[in-house]
Coordinates of C-alpha atoms in Angstrom, one line a residue:
M1 CA 27.0 63.6 -68.7
A2 CA 29.5 61.7 -66.7
G3 CA 31.5 64.4 -65.5
A4 CA 28.4 66.1 -64.0
Q5 CA 27.3 62.9 -62.2
L6 CA 30.7 62.5 -60.7
E7 CA 30.6 66.4 -59.7
R8 CA 27.0 66.0 -58.3
R9 CA 28.3 63.0 -56.2
S10 CA 31.1 64.6 -54.5
S11 CA 29.3 67.5 -53.3
V12 CA 26.8 65.0 -51.7
R13 CA 29.7 63.4 -50.1
R14 CA 30.8 66.8 -49.1
S15 CA 27.9 67.9 -47.5
Q16 CA 27.5 64.6 -45.4
S17 CA 31.0 64.7 -43.9
M18 CA 30.3 68.6 -42.8
V19 CA 27.0 67.5 -40.9
L20 CA 28.8 64.9 -39.2
E21 CA 31.9 67.4 -38.0
E22 CA 29.2 69.7 -37.0
D23 CA 27.3 67.2 -34.8
R24 CA 30.5 65.4 -33.4
G25 CA 31.0 67.2 -29.9
S26 CA 33.1 65.9 -26.9
P27 CA 33.8 62.0 -26.0
A28 CA 31.0 62.4 -23.6
D29 CA 28.7 63.3 -26.3
E30 CA 29.4 60.7 -28.4
E31 CA 28.9 58.2 -25.7
L32 CA 25.3 59.6 -25.2
M33 CA 24.5 59.5 -28.8
F34 CA 25.8 55.5 -29.1
R35 CA 23.5 54.7 -26.2
S36 CA 20.4 56.6 -27.3
Q37 CA 20.8 54.9 -30.7
G38 CA 21.2 51.7 -29.2
S39 CA 18.0 52.0 -27.2
N40 CA 15.8 54.3 -29.7
S41 CA 17.3 53.6 -33.3
D42 CA 15.1 52.1 -35.8
S43 CA 17.2 51.4 -38.7
A44 CA 18.1 48.1 -39.9
G45 CA 21.8 47.8 -40.0
G46 CA 23.1 49.6 -37.2
G47 CA 20.4 49.0 -34.8
A48 CA 20.2 45.6 -35.1
A49 CA 23.9 45.3 -34.3
L50 CA 23.5 47.4 -31.5
R51 CA 20.7 44.9 -30.3
I52 CA 22.9 41.9 -30.3
G53 CA 25.7 43.4 -28.6
A54 CA 23.4 45.0 -25.8
V55 CA 22.2 41.4 -25.5
L56 CA 25.6 39.9 -25.0
D57 CA 26.3 42.6 -22.6
K58 CA 26.3 41.5 -18.9
D59 CA 25.0 45.0 -17.7
S60 CA 21.9 45.5 -19.7
A61 CA 19.0 43.7 -18.1
A62 CA 16.3 44.5 -20.6
P63 CA 17.6 42.7 -23.7
K64 CA 18.2 39.6 -21.3
S65 CA 14.5 39.4 -20.4
C66 CA 13.7 38.8 -23.9
L67 CA 15.9 35.6 -24.1
T68 CA 14.9 34.4 -20.7
K69 CA 12.8 30.7 -20.5
H70 CA 9.2 31.7 -19.4
E71 CA 8.8 29.1 -16.8
P72 CA 5.2 28.0 -16.1
S73 CA 3.8 28.8 -12.9
D74 CA 2.4 26.4 -10.3
M75 CA -1.3 27.5 -11.3
D76 CA -0.7 26.5 -14.9
M77 CA 1.2 23.5 -14.1
M78 CA -1.8 22.3 -11.6
K79 CA -4.3 23.2 -14.7
E80 CA -2.4 21.1 -17.0
K81 CA -2.2 18.1 -14.9
F82 CA -5.8 18.1 -13.7
A83 CA -7.1 19.0 -17.5
K84 CA -5.1 15.4 -18.1
L85 CA -6.5 13.6 -15.7
L86 CA -10.2 14.8 -16.6
L87 CA -9.5 13.8 -20.4
G88 CA -8.5 10.5 -19.1
E89 CA -5.0 10.6 -20.5
D90 CA -6.8 11.2 -24.0
M91 CA -5.7 14.6 -25.3
S92 CA -7.7 14.3 -28.5
G93 CA -11.4 15.0 -26.2
S94 CA -13.2 12.2 -27.9
G95 CA -14.0 10.4 -24.5
K96 CA -11.8 7.3 -25.4
G97 CA -9.6 7.4 -22.2
V98 CA -9.0 6.0 -19.4
P99 CA -11.5 6.0 -16.2
S100 CA -10.8 8.7 -13.8
A101 CA -9.4 6.1 -11.0
L102 CA -6.9 4.5 -13.3
A103 CA -5.9 8.0 -14.8
L104 CA -5.4 9.2 -11.2
S105 CA -3.5 6.1 -10.3
N106 CA -1.1 6.5 -13.4
A107 CA -0.4 9.9 -12.4
V108 CA 0.8 9.3 -8.8
T109 CA 2.8 6.0 -10.4
N110 CA 4.4 8.3 -13.1
L111 CA 5.4 11.3 -10.7
A112 CA 7.0 8.8 -8.5
A113 CA 9.2 7.4 -11.3
S114 CA 10.3 11.0 -12.6
V115 CA 11.0 11.9 -9.1
F116 CA 12.4 8.8 -7.4
G117 CA 13.5 6.7 -10.4
E118 CA 15.7 3.9 -8.8
Q119 CA 17.2 4.9 -5.3
R120 CA 20.9 4.5 -6.9
K121 CA 22.4 5.8 -3.5
L122 CA 22.2 6.1 0.0
E123 CA 21.8 10.0 0.0
P124 CA 19.3 12.9 0.9
M125 CA 17.0 13.7 -2.0
A126 CA 17.7 17.2 -4.0
P127 CA 15.8 20.0 -3.0
D128 CA 14.2 20.8 -6.2
R129 CA 13.3 17.1 -6.4
K130 CA 11.6 16.9 -3.0
A131 CA 9.9 20.2 -3.4
R132 CA 8.2 18.9 -6.6
W133 CA 7.4 15.5 -5.0
K134 CA 5.8 17.3 -2.3
K135 CA 4.0 19.9 -4.5
E136 CA 2.7 17.5 -7.2
V137 CA 1.5 15.0 -4.8
G138 CA -0.5 17.4 -2.8
W139 CA -2.2 18.2 -5.9
L140 CA -3.0 14.5 -6.7
L141 CA -4.4 13.9 -3.1
S142 CA -6.4 17.0 -2.7
V143 CA -8.9 14.7 -4.7
A144 CA -9.4 12.7 -1.5
D145 CA -10.5 15.4 0.4
H146 CA -13.9 15.8 -1.4
I147 CA -14.5 12.3 -1.4
V148 CA -17.2 12.0 1.2
E149 CA -19.9 9.9 3.0
F150 CA -23.1 10.5 4.6
V151 CA -23.1 9.9 8.5
A152 CA -25.8 11.0 11.2
K153 CA -24.8 14.3 13.0
K154 CA -26.6 16.0 15.5
Q155 CA -27.7 19.7 15.1
V156 CA -29.0 21.9 17.7
L157 CA -31.9 24.8 16.5
D158 CA -32.0 28.1 17.6
N159 CA -34.8 27.3 20.0
G160 CA -32.9 24.6 21.8
T161 CA -34.0 21.5 20.0
E162 CA -31.5 18.9 19.4
M163 CA -32.3 16.8 16.1
E164 CA -30.4 14.3 13.8
V165 CA -29.7 15.2 10.2
M166 CA -27.3 13.8 7.8
G167 CA -23.8 15.6 7.2
T168 CA -21.3 14.5 4.9
Q169 CA -17.4 13.6 6.1
Q170 CA -14.6 12.3 4.2
R171 CA -14.9 8.4 3.5
R172 CA -13.7 6.5 6.6
D173 CA -10.8 4.3 5.2
L174 CA -9.5 7.9 3.5
Q175 CA -9.7 9.6 6.4
A176 CA -7.8 7.0 8.2
N177 CA -5.0 6.0 5.8
I178 CA -4.2 9.2 3.9
P179 CA -2.9 10.8 6.8
A180 CA -0.6 7.7 7.8
L181 CA 0.8 7.8 4.5
R182 CA 1.7 10.8 4.5
K183 CA 3.7 10.5 7.6
I184 CA 5.3 7.3 6.1
D185 CA 6.3 9.4 3.3
T186 CA 7.9 12.0 5.6
M187 CA 9.7 9.6 7.7
L188 CA 11.1 7.9 4.3
T189 CA 13.0 11.4 3.6
D190 CA 13.8 12.1 6.6
Y191 CA 15.7 8.8 6.7
L192 CA 17.3 9.6 3.9
D193 CA 18.8 13.0 5.1
N194 CA 20.4 11.1 7.9
F195 CA 22.7 9.7 5.3
K196 CA 23.9 13.6 4.5
D197 CA 27.2 13.7 6.7
R198 CA 28.0 9.7 6.0
I199 CA 31.4 9.1 5.0
E200 CA 32.5 5.9 6.1
F201 CA 31.0 4.3 3.3
W202 CA 31.3 5.6 -0.9
Y203 CA 30.2 4.5 -4.1
V204 CA 32.3 3.6 -7.3
K205 CA 31.3 3.3 -10.6
R206 CA 30.9 -0.3 -11.7
D207 CA 33.3 0.3 -14.8
S208 CA 36.0 1.2 -12.5
C209 CA 35.9 -2.0 -10.3
S210 CA 38.0 -5.1 -10.6
E211 CA 36.4 -8.5 -11.0
T212 CA 36.9 -9.3 -7.5
D213 CA 34.9 -5.8 -6.1
K214 CA 32.1 -7.1 -8.6
E215 CA 31.8 -10.4 -7.2
E216 CA 32.2 -9.4 -3.0
S217 CA 29.7 -6.6 -4.0
Q218 CA 27.1 -9.8 -4.9
Q219 CA 24.8 -7.7 -7.4
S220 CA 23.3 -8.9 -10.2
D221 CA 25.0 -7.8 -13.7
E222 CA 21.3 -6.9 -14.9
K223 CA 21.3 -3.9 -12.7
W224 CA 24.8 -2.6 -14.2
W225 CA 23.4 1.0 -13.6
I226 CA 23.6 0.7 -9.8
P227 CA 27.2 1.6 -8.4
I228 CA 29.2 -0.6 -5.9
V229 CA 29.4 0.6 -2.6
K230 CA 32.9 0.5 -0.7
V231 CA 33.7 0.4 3.0
P232 CA 37.2 0.8 4.6
P233 CA 39.5 -2.3 4.5
T234 CA 38.8 -3.1 8.0
G235 CA 35.1 -2.8 7.7
L236 CA 32.9 -0.2 9.6
S237 CA 33.6 1.2 13.1
P238 CA 31.2 -0.2 15.4
A239 CA 29.4 3.0 15.8
S240 CA 28.8 3.2 12.2
R241 CA 27.6 -0.5 12.0
G242 CA 25.2 -0.1 14.8
W243 CA 23.9 2.8 13.0
I244 CA 23.2 1.5 10.1
Q245 CA 21.6 -1.5 11.6
H246 CA 19.4 1.0 13.2
Q247 CA 18.4 2.8 10.2
K248 CA 17.3 -0.7 8.5
E249 CA 15.1 -1.5 11.5
L250 CA 13.4 1.9 10.7
V251 CA 12.7 1.6 7.0
N252 CA 11.8 -1.7 7.6
Q253 CA 8.8 -0.6 9.8
V254 CA 7.8 2.0 7.2
L255 CA 8.1 -0.9 4.4
K256 CA 6.0 -3.4 6.5
A257 CA 3.2 -0.3 7.2
A258 CA 3.2 0.4 3.3
M259 CA 2.9 -3.1 2.2
A260 CA -0.4 -3.8 4.9
I261 CA -2.3 -0.4 3.9
N262 CA -1.3 -1.5 0.0
A263 CA -2.9 -5.1 0.5
N264 CA -5.7 -4.1 2.6
C265 CA -6.4 -1.8 -0.3
L266 CA -6.1 -4.5 -3.0
M267 CA -8.3 -6.8 -1.1
E268 CA -11.1 -4.4 -0.9
M269 CA -11.4 -4.2 -4.8
N270 CA -13.6 -6.4 -6.9
I271 CA -12.4 -9.2 -8.6
P272 CA -12.7 -8.3 -12.2
E273 CA -15.1 -10.7 -14.4
T274 CA -12.7 -11.1 -17.0
Y275 CA -10.4 -12.5 -14.3
L276 CA -12.7 -15.1 -13.0
E277 CA -13.5 -15.9 -16.5
A278 CA -10.0 -17.1 -17.2
L279 CA -9.8 -18.8 -14.1
P280 CA -8.8 -23.0 -14.3
K281 CA -11.6 -25.4 -13.2
N282 CA -10.1 -26.4 -9.8
G283 CA -7.1 -25.7 -7.8
R284 CA -5.4 -29.0 -8.9
A285 CA -5.2 -27.6 -12.7
S286 CA -3.8 -24.4 -11.1
L287 CA -1.3 -25.5 -8.9
G288 CA -0.6 -28.6 -10.9
D289 CA -0.5 -32.5 -9.5
A290 CA 2.9 -31.7 -7.5
L291 CA 2.3 -28.7 -5.6
Y292 CA -1.7 -29.6 -5.4
R293 CA -0.7 -33.4 -3.3
I294 CA 2.0 -31.3 -0.9
I295 CA -0.9 -28.3 -0.1
T296 CA -3.7 -30.9 0.5
D297 CA -1.3 -33.7 2.3
V298 CA -2.6 -34.0 6.1
E299 CA 0.8 -33.1 7.2
F300 CA 1.3 -29.6 5.7
D301 CA 4.4 -27.5 6.1
P302 CA 4.8 -24.4 4.5
E303 CA 8.6 -24.5 4.3
V304 CA 8.5 -27.9 2.9
F305 CA 6.4 -26.4 0.1
L306 CA 8.6 -23.7 -0.8
S307 CA 11.7 -25.7 -0.8
T308 CA 10.4 -27.9 -3.8
V309 CA 9.7 -25.0 -5.5
D310 CA 12.1 -23.4 -8.2
L311 CA 12.4 -19.9 -6.5
T312 CA 15.7 -18.7 -8.2
S313 CA 14.4 -16.1 -10.7
E314 CA 12.0 -13.3 -10.3
H315 CA 9.7 -14.7 -12.5
K316 CA 9.2 -17.9 -11.0
I317 CA 8.4 -16.4 -7.7
L318 CA 5.5 -14.2 -9.7
D319 CA 4.1 -17.4 -11.8
L320 CA 4.0 -19.3 -8.1
K321 CA 2.2 -16.5 -6.5
D322 CA -0.3 -16.1 -9.6
R323 CA -1.0 -19.9 -9.3
I324 CA -1.5 -20.1 -5.6
E325 CA -3.9 -16.7 -5.9
A326 CA -6.1 -18.6 -8.5
S327 CA -6.5 -21.8 -6.5
V328 CA -7.2 -19.5 -3.3
I329 CA -10.2 -17.7 -5.2
I330 CA -11.4 -21.3 -7.0
W331 CA -11.7 -22.4 -3.4
N332 CA -13.2 -19.7 -2.2
R333 CA -16.0 -19.5 -4.7
K334 CA -16.6 -23.1 -4.3
V335 CA -16.9 -23.0 -0.5
H336 CA -19.6 -19.9 -0.9
N337 CA -21.1 -21.9 -4.0
K338 CA -20.5 -19.0 -6.4
D339 CA -19.9 -20.8 -9.2
G340 CA -23.5 -22.3 -9.6
K341 CA -22.2 -26.0 -9.3
S342 CA -23.8 -28.4 -6.7
A343 CA -21.4 -29.4 -3.6
W344 CA -23.1 -33.0 -3.5
G345 CA -21.3 -34.5 -6.7
S346 CA -17.8 -33.1 -5.2
A347 CA -15.0 -35.5 -4.0
V348 CA -13.8 -32.8 -1.7
S349 CA -15.9 -31.3 1.1
Q350 CA -16.5 -27.6 2.2
E351 CA -14.4 -28.1 5.3
K352 CA -11.8 -29.5 3.2
R353 CA -11.6 -26.4 0.6
E354 CA -11.6 -24.2 3.5
Q355 CA -8.6 -25.9 5.2
F356 CA -6.5 -25.7 1.5
E357 CA -7.8 -21.9 1.1
E358 CA -6.2 -21.2 4.6
R359 CA -2.9 -22.9 3.5
A360 CA -2.9 -21.3 0.1
Q361 CA -3.5 -17.8 1.9
T362 CA -0.4 -18.9 4.3
L363 CA 2.0 -19.6 1.5
L364 CA 1.0 -16.3 0.1
L365 CA 1.9 -14.8 3.2
I366 CA 5.3 -16.3 3.3
I367 CA 6.1 -15.2 -0.3
K368 CA 5.0 -11.8 0.5
H369 CA 7.2 -11.1 3.2
R370 CA 10.2 -13.1 2.1
Y371 CA 10.4 -11.4 -1.5
P372 CA 8.5 -8.1 -0.9
G373 CA 10.4 -6.6 -4.1
I374 CA 8.6 -8.9 -6.5
P375 CA 5.9 -7.3 -9.2
Q376 CA 2.0 -7.4 -9.0
S377 CA 0.5 -10.8 -9.2
T378 CA -2.0 -10.9 -12.3
L379 CA -4.8 -10.5 -10.1
D380 CA -3.5 -6.9 -8.6
I381 CA -3.3 -5.7 -12.3
A382 CA -6.4 -6.7 -13.1
K383 CA -7.9 -5.0 -9.9
I384 CA -5.9 -1.9 -10.6
Q385 CA -6.8 -1.7 -14.4
E386 CA -10.8 -2.6 -13.9
N387 CA -11.1 -0.3 -10.5
R388 CA -13.5 2.4 -10.7
D389 CA -13.4 3.6 -7.1
V390 CA -11.0 7.0 -7.0
G391 CA -10.5 6.8 -3.4
F392 CA -9.3 3.0 -3.7
A393 CA -6.9 4.2 -6.7
L394 CA -5.6 7.0 -4.6
L395 CA -4.4 4.6 -1.6
E396 CA -3.2 1.7 -3.7
S397 CA -1.2 4.0 -5.8
Y398 CA 0.5 6.3 -3.1
S399 CA 0.7 3.2 -0.9
R400 CA 2.5 1.5 -3.7
V401 CA 4.9 3.8 -4.5
L402 CA 6.2 4.5 -1.0
E403 CA 6.4 0.5 -0.5
S404 CA 9.0 0.7 -3.9
V405 CA 10.8 3.4 -2.3
A406 CA 11.3 1.7 1.0
F407 CA 12.4 -1.4 -0.4
N408 CA 14.9 0.3 -2.4
V409 CA 16.4 2.1 0.2
M410 CA 16.3 -1.1 2.6
S411 CA 18.4 -2.4 -0.4
R412 CA 20.6 -0.1 -0.3
I413 CA 21.1 -0.3 3.3
E414 CA 21.7 -4.2 2.9
E415 CA 24.5 -3.4 0.3
V416 CA 26.3 -1.7 2.8
I417 CA 25.9 -4.1 5.4
T418 CA 27.3 -6.9 2.7
A419 CA 30.4 -4.8 2.2
D420 CA 31.3 -4.1 5.7
N421 CA 31.0 -8.2 6.3
H422 CA 33.1 -9.3 3.2
A423 CA 35.5 -6.5 4.5
R424 CA 35.6 -7.7 7.9
E425 CA 35.8 -11.4 7.0
K426 CA 39.1 -10.3 4.5
A427 CA 40.7 -8.6 7.3
K428 CA 40.7 -11.4 9.8
K429 CA 42.1 -13.6 7.1
D430 CA 45.0 -11.5 6.1
A431 CA 45.4 -10.4 10.0
P432 CA 48.8 -11.8 11.6
P433 CA 48.6 -15.5 13.0
A434 CA 49.1 -14.4 16.6
A435 CA 46.2 -11.5 16.5
A436 CA 44.2 -14.3 14.7
E437 CA 44.7 -16.8 17.6
A438 CA 44.1 -14.4 20.1
R439 CA 40.9 -13.1 18.3
E440 CA 39.8 -17.0 17.9
A441 CA 40.9 -17.5 21.7
G442 CA 38.3 -14.5 22.5
D443 CA 35.3 -15.6 20.8
E444 CA 35.7 -19.3 22.7
L445 CA 36.1 -17.6 25.9
D446 CA 32.5 -15.8 24.8
E447 CA 31.2 -18.8 23.6
S448 CA 31.6 -20.6 26.9
K449 CA 30.2 -17.8 28.9
T450 CA 27.6 -17.5 26.9
T451 CA 26.9 -21.2 27.6
L452 CA 27.5 -20.9 31.1
L453 CA 24.8 -18.1 31.1
D454 CA 22.8 -20.0 29.2
F455 CA 22.8 -23.1 31.6
M456 CA 21.9 -20.6 34.2
G457 CA 19.2 -18.8 32.3
W458 CA 20.5 -15.6 32.3
T459 CA 20.6 -14.6 28.3
G460 CA 19.4 -11.5 28.1
D461 CA 22.0 -9.3 28.9
S462 CA 24.6 -11.2 28.3
E463 CA 23.6 -11.4 24.7
A464 CA 23.0 -7.7 23.8
K465 CA 26.8 -7.3 25.1
N466 CA 28.4 -10.0 23.2
D467 CA 26.7 -9.5 19.9
D468 CA 29.7 -7.5 18.3
S469 CA 27.5 -7.7 15.1
S470 CA 24.7 -5.5 16.2
P471 CA 25.5 -3.2 19.0
P472 CA 23.1 -0.7 20.4
P473 CA 22.5 2.9 18.5
P474 CA 25.0 5.1 19.2
P475 CA 23.8 8.3 21.3
E476 CA 23.9 10.6 17.7
A477 CA 21.2 8.1 16.4
P478 CA 18.3 10.2 15.5
A479 CA 15.4 10.9 17.8
Q480 CA 13.4 7.9 18.3
D481 CA 10.3 10.0 18.0
D482 CA 11.2 10.0 14.0
G483 CA 11.3 6.2 14.0
R484 CA 8.0 5.4 15.8
L485 CA 5.3 4.9 13.4
M486 CA 1.9 6.1 14.5
K487 CA -0.7 3.2 15.0
L488 CA -2.0 2.7 11.4
P489 CA -5.6 2.0 11.7
N490 CA -6.7 -1.1 9.9
I491 CA -9.4 -0.6 6.8
M492 CA -12.5 -2.6 7.9
T493 CA -12.6 -6.1 6.6
N494 CA -15.0 -9.0 7.0
L495 CA -12.1 -11.4 7.4
K496 CA -12.4 -14.4 9.7
Q497 CA -9.7 -15.9 11.9
T498 CA -7.7 -18.6 9.6
Y499 CA -4.9 -20.8 9.7
M500 CA -2.4 -18.6 9.4
D501 CA -3.0 -16.6 12.6
K502 CA -1.9 -19.7 14.2
L503 CA 1.4 -19.5 12.9
D504 CA 4.4 -17.5 14.1
F505 CA 6.9 -17.3 11.3
L506 CA 7.1 -13.5 11.7
G507 CA 8.8 -13.2 14.5
G508 CA 6.6 -11.0 16.2
H509 CA 6.5 -8.5 13.2
R510 CA 3.1 -9.8 11.9
S511 CA 1.2 -7.5 9.3
P512 CA -2.4 -6.9 9.7
T513 CA -4.5 -10.0 9.0
G514 CA -6.3 -7.8 6.2
R515 CA -3.5 -7.9 4.2
H516 CA -4.1 -11.6 3.3

């Protein structure tokens, strides 16, 4: 039996080998048979091995498409984004999400955080991030196109009769400020593009710098992720120094415009009842005895007030701002008798409260312009969270993120200017004594000339010529048309002329009254 089985197996093997020898032809036929098996074979062993080999082969395009990641289209991304907005960020669909206004505000904030982050360097935005920002912020702003109001319009009938009908148009505040914010957005990205080919300053990691470089940079250790800027040993050239000063002025204009729109929008929002219920009884309880005594003194000086307060940290500045805003609201409600109490038994007259309110608004104005990068106050956060107006949510969030980006760009520019000043001072100290004496003699001569011209009353041209720290912009500076802000229309407010309008501490660069 065993011999019969062995003979049967040997005969089967001989027959299989004969079939293979008959089918085997030329090398070209072997290659053709191999490729056809690789594409059409259904065997479990050889077919799988051939498919794996085809995937690793660079010339095979069909198997590669099986492994490429399917990227969602713009339509799919837009559907997902607006679905989250409609659900109020509650993906369970149970209706426990946030209101539409807050969801839209959070969407703009999160988009800006993912695209911009914190501006670490003065460099252009990456093309993919720039394209994503323009595309997705356009989706979110498209909601403003459908926020309308009724206005009276004239309509002419077929018979020539003219009649007045009610039509719809975009709400006036959105119609005025959305294009302004879009222009500010474009200008900010253009200003970053201007730093593309600048090679006179560069950045190094904080870990690779010496302790001396870290001290000269004057950057706090809290922001350890921001690199340290470096300039040549002798500082920037006069042309580069003038160019960087010019860029700072342009970004400063954009920052002030974004701050004005954001403050006007926040002012239009209603104060939440939860915030009003948590207010102290009077302005003295909010400010404290020492600060209340200064602000209610007959001779009030805002600078004296701020000099008596500790403003060394961001937390202390924000705490002072919260207390002043609370006192403003308390005095305003008592002036208009909104707290339901009679003013006959009060020790402070209505005129005094109005004066105190104006002084407090003046202090808020100084704090906001002196410390533009501080976080939002308790009042602002309460307004944003309790706001139900989608138009205000769009304006506030968009202007807030643009204000944040402009402030970060300003901070990076100031770091370059600070590094340049340190390098120039160090170069003066390390210069030979003869060169230092000649430089000092030249400076004294310039000062004597300036003094004589000041005595004669001719100071305009001499200051522009003798000021080495801020020379005029070089010819290669960007066109002024790109740096000029269009006139931003103000949101209509009912504010009256106040005490702060009489002060001129901003040097001609005043924000609109509505901000305060």
